[in-house]
Coordinates of N, CA and C in Angstrom, one line a residue:
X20 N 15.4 131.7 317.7 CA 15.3 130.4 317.2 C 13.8 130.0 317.1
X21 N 13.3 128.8 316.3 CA 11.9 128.6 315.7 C 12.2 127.3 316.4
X22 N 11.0 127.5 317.7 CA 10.7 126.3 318.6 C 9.8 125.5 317.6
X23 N 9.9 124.2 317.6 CA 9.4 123.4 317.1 C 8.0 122.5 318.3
X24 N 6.7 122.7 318.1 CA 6.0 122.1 319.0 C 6.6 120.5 319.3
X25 N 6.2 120.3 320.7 CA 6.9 118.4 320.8 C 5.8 117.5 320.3
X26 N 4.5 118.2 320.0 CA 3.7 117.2 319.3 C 3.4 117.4 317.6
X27 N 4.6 117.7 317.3 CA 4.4 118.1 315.5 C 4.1 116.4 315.0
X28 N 4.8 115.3 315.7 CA 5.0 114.1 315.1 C 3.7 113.9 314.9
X29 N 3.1 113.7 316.4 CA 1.4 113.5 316.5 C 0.3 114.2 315.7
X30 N 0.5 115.6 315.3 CA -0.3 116.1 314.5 C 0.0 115.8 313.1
X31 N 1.4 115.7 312.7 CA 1.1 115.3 311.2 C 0.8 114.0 311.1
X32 N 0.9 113.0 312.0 CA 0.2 111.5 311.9 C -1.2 111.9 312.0
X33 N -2.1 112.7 312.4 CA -3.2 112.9 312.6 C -3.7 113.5 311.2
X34 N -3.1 114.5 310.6 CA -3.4 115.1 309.7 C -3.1 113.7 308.2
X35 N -2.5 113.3 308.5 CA -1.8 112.0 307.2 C -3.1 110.9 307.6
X36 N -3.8 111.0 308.5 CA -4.6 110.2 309.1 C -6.0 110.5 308.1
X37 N -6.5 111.9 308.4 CA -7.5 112.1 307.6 C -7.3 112.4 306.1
X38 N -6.7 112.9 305.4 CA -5.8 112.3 304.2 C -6.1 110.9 303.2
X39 N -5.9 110.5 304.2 CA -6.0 109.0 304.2 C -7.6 108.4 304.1
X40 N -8.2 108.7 305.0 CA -10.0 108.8 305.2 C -10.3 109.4 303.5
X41 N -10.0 110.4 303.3 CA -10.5 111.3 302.3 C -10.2 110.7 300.9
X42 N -8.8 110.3 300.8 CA -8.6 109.4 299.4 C -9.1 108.4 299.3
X43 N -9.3 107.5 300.8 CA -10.7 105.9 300.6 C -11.7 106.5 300.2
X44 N -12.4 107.6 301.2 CA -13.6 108.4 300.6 C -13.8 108.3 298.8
X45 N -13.3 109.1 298.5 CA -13.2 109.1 296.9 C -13.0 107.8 296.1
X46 N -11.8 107.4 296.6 CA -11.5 105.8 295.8 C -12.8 104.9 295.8
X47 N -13.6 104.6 297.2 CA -15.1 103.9 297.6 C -16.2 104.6 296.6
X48 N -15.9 106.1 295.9 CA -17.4 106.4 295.4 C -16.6 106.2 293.8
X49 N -15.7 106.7 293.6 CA -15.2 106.1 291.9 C -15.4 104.6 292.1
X50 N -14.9 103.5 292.1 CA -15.2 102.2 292.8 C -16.8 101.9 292.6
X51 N -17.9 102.3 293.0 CA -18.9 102.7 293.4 C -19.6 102.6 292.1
X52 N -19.2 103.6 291.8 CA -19.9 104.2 289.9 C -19.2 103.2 289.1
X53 N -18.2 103.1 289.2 CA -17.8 102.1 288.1 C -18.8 100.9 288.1
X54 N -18.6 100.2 289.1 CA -19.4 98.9 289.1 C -20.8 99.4 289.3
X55 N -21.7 100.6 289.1 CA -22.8 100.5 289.2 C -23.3 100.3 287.8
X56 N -21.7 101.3 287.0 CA -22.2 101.5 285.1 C -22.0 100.0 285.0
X57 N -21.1 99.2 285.3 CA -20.7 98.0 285.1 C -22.0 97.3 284.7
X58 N -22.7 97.1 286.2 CA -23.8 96.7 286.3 C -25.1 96.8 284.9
X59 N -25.2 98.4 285.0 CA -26.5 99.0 283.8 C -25.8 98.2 282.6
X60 N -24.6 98.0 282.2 CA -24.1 97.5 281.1 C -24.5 95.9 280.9
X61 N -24.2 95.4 281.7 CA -24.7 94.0 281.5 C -26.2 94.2 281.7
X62 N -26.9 94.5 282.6 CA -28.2 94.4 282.0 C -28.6 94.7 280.8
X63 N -27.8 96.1 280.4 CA -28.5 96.4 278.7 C -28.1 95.7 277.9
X64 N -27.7 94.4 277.9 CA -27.5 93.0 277.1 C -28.3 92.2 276.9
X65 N -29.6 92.4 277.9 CA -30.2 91.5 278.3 C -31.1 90.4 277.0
X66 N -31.5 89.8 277.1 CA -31.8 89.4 275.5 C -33.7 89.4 275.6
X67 N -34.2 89.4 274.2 CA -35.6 90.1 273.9 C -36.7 89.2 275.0
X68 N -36.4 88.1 275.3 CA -37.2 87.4 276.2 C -36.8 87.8 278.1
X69 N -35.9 88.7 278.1 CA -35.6 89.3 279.9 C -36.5 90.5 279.5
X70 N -36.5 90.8 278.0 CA -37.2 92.0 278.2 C -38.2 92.4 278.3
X71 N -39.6 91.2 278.3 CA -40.7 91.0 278.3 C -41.2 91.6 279.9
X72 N -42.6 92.7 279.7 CA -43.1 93.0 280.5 C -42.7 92.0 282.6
X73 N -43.3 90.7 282.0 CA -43.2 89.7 282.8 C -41.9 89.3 283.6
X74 N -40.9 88.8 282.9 CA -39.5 88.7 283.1 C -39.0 90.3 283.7
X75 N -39.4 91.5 283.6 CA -38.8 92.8 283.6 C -38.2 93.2 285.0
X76 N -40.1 92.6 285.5 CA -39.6 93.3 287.0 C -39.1 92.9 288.1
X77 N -39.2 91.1 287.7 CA -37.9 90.3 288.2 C -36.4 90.8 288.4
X78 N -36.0 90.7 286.9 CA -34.9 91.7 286.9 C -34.7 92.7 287.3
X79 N -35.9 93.8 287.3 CA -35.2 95.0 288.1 C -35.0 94.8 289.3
X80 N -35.7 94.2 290.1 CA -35.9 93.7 292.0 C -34.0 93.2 292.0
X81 N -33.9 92.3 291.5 CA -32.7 91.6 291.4 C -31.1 92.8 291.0
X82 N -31.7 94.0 289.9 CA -30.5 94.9 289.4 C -30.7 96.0 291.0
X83 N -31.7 96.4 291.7 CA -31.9 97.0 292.3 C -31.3 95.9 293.9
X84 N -31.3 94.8 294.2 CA -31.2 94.4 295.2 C -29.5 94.5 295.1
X85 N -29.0 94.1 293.6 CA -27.4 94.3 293.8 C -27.2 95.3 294.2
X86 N -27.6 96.7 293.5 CA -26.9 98.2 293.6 C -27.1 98.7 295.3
X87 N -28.0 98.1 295.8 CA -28.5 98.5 297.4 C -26.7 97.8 297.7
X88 N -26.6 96.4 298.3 CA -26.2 96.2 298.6 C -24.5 96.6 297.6
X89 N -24.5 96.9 297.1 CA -23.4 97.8 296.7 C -23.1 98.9 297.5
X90 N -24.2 100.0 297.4 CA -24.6 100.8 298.6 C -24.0 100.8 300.1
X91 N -24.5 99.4 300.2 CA -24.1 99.3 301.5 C -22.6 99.3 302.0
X92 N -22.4 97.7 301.2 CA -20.8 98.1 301.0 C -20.1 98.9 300.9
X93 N -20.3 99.9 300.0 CA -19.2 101.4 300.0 C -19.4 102.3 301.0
X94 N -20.7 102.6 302.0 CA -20.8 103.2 303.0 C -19.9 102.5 303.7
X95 N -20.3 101.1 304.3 CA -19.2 100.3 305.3 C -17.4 101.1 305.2
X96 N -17.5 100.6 303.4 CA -15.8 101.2 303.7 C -15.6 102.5 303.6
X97 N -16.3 103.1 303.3 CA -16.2 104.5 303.7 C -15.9 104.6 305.5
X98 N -17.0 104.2 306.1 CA -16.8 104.6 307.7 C -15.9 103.9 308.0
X99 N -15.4 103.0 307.6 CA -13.8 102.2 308.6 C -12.8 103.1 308.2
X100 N -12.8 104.5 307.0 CA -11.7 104.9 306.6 C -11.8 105.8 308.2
X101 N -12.9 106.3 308.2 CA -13.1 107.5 309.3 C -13.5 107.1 310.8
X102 N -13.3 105.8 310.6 CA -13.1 105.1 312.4 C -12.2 105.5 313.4
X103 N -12.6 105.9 314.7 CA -11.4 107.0 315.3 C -11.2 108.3 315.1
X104 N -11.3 109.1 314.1 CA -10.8 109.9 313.5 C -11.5 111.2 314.1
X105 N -12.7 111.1 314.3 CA -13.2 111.9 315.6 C -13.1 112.4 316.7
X106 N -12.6 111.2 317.6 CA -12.2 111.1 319.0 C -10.7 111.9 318.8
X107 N -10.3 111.1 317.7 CA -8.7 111.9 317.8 C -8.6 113.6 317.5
X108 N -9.3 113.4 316.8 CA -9.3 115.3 316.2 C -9.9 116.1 318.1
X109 N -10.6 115.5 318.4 CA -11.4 116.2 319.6 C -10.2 116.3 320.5
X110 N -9.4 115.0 320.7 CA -8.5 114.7 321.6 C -7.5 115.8 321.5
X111 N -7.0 116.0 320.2 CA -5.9 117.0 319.8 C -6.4 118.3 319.9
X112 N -7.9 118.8 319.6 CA -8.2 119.8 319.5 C -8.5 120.6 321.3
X113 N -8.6 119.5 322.2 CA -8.1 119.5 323.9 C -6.8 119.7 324.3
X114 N -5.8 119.4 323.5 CA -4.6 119.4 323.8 C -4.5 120.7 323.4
X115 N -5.0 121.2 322.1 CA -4.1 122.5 321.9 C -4.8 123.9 322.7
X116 N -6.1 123.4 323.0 CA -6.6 124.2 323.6 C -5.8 124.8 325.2
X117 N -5.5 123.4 325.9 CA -5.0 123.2 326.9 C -3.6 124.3 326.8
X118 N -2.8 123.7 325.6 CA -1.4 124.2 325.8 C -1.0 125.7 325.3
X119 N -2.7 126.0 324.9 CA -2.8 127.9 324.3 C -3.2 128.4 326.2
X120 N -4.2 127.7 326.5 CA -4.2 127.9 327.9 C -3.2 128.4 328.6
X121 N -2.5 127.5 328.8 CA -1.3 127.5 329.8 C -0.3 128.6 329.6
X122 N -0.3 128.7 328.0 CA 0.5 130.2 327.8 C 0.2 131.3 328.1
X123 N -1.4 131.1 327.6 CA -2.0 132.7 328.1 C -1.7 132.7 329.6
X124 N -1.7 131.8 330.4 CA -1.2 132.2 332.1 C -0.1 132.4 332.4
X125 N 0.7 131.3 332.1 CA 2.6 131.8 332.3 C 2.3 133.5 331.7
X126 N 2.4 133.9 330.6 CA 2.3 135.3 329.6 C 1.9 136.5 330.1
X127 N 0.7 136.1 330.9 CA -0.3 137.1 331.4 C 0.3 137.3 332.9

């Protein structure tokens, strides 16, 4: 008969866990680019008087201080996807160590 480990529950919640990290991951950087083109698109609207030497570099400080803090934002949600997610993999990766352990002794 095919013993079933008693912590299958816990590992596939762990594994559905990073899953989960990895689809925010991606969703945060599509997300990301959209509203960055968003962004270049309304600036390249700008009308012939933003476009003046003078007026330019204002604008760019200002197109460049949004996209930073865009930046920032999408790292933020990035790392809350992967909060914990370390400790737990280490935690699990001790358990199984532990319970390969204990067989090789009973076994041996």
């Amino acid at each position: 008969s095919l013993e079933v480990p008693e912590d299958t529950s816990a590992s596939f919640t762990l594994h559905m866990e990073v899953i989960q990290a990895y689809i925010n991951l991606f969703a945060s950087i599509a997300s990301y680019h959209d509203q960055v083109s968003l962004l270049e698109k309304l600036n390249g609207k700008d009308s012939m008087l933003d476009n003046v030497i003078i007026f330019k570099s204002k604008k760019k400080k200002q197109k460049d201080k949004k996209i930073e803090e865009l930046q920032k934002a999408t790292l933020n949600e990035i790392e809350s996807g992967f909060n914990g997610l370390r400790e737990k993999i280490w935690e699990k990766l001790e358990q199984t160590t532990g319970a390969t352990a204990a067989i090789s002794v009973t076994s041996g």
